[in-house]
Coordinates of C-alpha atoms in Angstrom, one line a residue:
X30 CA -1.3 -26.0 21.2
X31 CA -4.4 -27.1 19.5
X32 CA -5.4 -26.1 16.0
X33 CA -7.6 -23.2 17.1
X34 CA -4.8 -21.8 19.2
X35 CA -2.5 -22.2 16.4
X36 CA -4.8 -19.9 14.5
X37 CA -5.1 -17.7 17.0
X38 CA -2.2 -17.4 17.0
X39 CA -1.1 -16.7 13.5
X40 CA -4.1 -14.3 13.4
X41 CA -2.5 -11.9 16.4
X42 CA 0.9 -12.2 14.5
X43 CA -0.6 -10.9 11.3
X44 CA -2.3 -8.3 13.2
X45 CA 0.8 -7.4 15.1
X46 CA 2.8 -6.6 11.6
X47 CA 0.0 -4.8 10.2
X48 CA -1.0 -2.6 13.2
X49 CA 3.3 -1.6 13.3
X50 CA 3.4 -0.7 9.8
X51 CA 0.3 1.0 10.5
X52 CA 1.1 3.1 13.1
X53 CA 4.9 4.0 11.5
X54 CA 2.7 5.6 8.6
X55 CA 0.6 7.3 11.1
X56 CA 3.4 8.7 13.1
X57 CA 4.9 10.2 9.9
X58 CA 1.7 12.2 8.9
X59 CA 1.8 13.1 12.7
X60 CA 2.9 16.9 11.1
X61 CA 0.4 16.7 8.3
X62 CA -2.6 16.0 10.0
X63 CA -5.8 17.4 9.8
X64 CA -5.4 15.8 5.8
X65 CA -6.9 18.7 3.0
X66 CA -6.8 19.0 -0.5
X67 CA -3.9 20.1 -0.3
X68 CA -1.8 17.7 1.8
X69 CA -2.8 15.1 -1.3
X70 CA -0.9 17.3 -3.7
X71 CA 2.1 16.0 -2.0
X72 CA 4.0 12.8 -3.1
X73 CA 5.5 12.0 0.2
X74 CA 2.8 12.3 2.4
X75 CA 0.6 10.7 -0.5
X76 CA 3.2 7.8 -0.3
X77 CA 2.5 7.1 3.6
X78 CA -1.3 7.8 3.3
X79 CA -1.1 4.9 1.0
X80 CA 0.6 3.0 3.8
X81 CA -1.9 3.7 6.2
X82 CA -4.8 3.1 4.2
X83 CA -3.7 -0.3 2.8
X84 CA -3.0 -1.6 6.4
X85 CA -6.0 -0.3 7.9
X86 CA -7.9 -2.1 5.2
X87 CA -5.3 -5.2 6.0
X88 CA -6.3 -4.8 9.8
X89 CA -10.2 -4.6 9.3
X90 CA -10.5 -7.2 6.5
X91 CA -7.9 -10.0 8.9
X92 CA -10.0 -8.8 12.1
X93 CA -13.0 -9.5 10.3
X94 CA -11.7 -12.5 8.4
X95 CA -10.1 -14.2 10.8
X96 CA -9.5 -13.1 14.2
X97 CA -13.8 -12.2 15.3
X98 CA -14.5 -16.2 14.0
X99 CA -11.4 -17.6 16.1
X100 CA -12.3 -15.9 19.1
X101 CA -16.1 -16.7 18.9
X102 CA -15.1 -20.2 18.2
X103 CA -12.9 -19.9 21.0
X104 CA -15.5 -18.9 23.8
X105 CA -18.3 -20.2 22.3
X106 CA -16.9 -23.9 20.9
X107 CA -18.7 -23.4 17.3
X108 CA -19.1 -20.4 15.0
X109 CA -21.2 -23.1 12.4
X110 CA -24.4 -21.9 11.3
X111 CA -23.9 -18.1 12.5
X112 CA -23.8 -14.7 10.0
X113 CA -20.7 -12.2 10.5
X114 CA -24.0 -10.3 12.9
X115 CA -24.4 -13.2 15.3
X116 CA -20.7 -13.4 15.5
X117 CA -20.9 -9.9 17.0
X118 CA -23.6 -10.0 19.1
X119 CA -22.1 -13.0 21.1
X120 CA -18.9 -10.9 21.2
X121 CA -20.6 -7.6 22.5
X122 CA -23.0 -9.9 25.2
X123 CA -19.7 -10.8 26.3
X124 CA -18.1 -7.7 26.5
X125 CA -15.4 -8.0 24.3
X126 CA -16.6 -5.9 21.5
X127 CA -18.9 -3.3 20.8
X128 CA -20.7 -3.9 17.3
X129 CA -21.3 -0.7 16.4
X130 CA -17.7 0.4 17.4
X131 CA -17.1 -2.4 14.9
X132 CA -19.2 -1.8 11.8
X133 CA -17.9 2.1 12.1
X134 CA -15.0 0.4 10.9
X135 CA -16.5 -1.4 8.4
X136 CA -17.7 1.8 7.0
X137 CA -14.6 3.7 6.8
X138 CA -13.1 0.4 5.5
X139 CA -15.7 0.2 2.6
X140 CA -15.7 4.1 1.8
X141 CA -11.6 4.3 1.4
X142 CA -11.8 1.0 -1.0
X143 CA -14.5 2.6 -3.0
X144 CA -14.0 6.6 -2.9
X145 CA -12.6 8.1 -5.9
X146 CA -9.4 10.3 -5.3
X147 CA -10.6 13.7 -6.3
X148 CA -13.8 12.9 -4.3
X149 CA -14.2 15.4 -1.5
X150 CA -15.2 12.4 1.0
X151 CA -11.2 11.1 0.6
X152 CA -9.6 13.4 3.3
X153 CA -12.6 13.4 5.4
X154 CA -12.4 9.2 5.5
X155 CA -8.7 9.7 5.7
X156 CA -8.9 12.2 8.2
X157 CA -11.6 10.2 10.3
X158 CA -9.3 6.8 9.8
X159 CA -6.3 8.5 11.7
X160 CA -8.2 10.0 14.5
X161 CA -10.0 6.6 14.9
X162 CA -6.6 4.5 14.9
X163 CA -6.3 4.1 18.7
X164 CA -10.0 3.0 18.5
X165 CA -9.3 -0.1 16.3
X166 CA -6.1 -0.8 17.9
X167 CA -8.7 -1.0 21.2
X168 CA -10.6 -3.7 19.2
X169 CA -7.9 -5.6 18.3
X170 CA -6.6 -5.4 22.1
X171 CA -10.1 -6.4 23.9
X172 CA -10.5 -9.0 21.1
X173 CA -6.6 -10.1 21.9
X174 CA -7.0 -9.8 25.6
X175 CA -10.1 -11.7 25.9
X176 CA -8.3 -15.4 24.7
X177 CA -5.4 -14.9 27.1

């Protein structure tokens, strides 16, 4: 394996543990979804919301991060000299990702990290980041699927 594949390779492993843990705190809020004011009153559920929303943060941020660059790099032999934007365009004239798909994601990643908890917006961003979880696992996969 060369050095790209090797981080490749690391980056689908990281994604791997995070998008498990993800979707074991998802599954466990399975019975308390929609998400109200209410369902944050409670510890337990509060305690795997917090799971969920550190590793969807995880996910975004390491997709971002890492895995887009690698995978431009990979089809494209350089990412030198191109914004996060350019990145995306190549990857959505290639049919591997849709950018806007992508920087829905970005959103929801920016307004969990910077709501305040008895902000009404919470449970809506909550709410839309676990009915949107099979979405970014369907990033993850095309982007995955597109360097085997």
């Amino acid at each position: 394996m060369d050095e790209l594949e090797l981080k490749l390779q690391s980056a689908i492993n990281e994604e791997e543990k995070h998008f498990k843990r993800f979707f074991s705190a998802c599954n466990k809020l399975n019975v308390d979804y929609p998400f109200n004011k209410k369902t944050l009153e409670n510890e337990d559920v509060v305690e795997h919301l917090d799971q969920m929303t550190w590793r969807f943060v995880k996910i975004q941020d390491s997709i971002g991060r890492r895995l887009i660059p690698f995978v431009v790099e990979y089809h494209f032999d350089t990412i030198y000299g191109l914004t996060f934007k350019d990145m995306l365009n190549k990857l959505e004239k290639a049919n591997i990702l849709n950018s806007q798909d992508w920087n829905l994601f970005r959103i929801l990643r920016n307004d969990i990290t910077h709501v305040y908890p008895d902000d009404d917006k919470l449970v809506d961003t909550l709410n839309e980041i676990y009915l949107k979880k099979e979405d970014l696992y369907e990033i993850y996969n095309s982007l995955k699927k597109s360097i085997q």
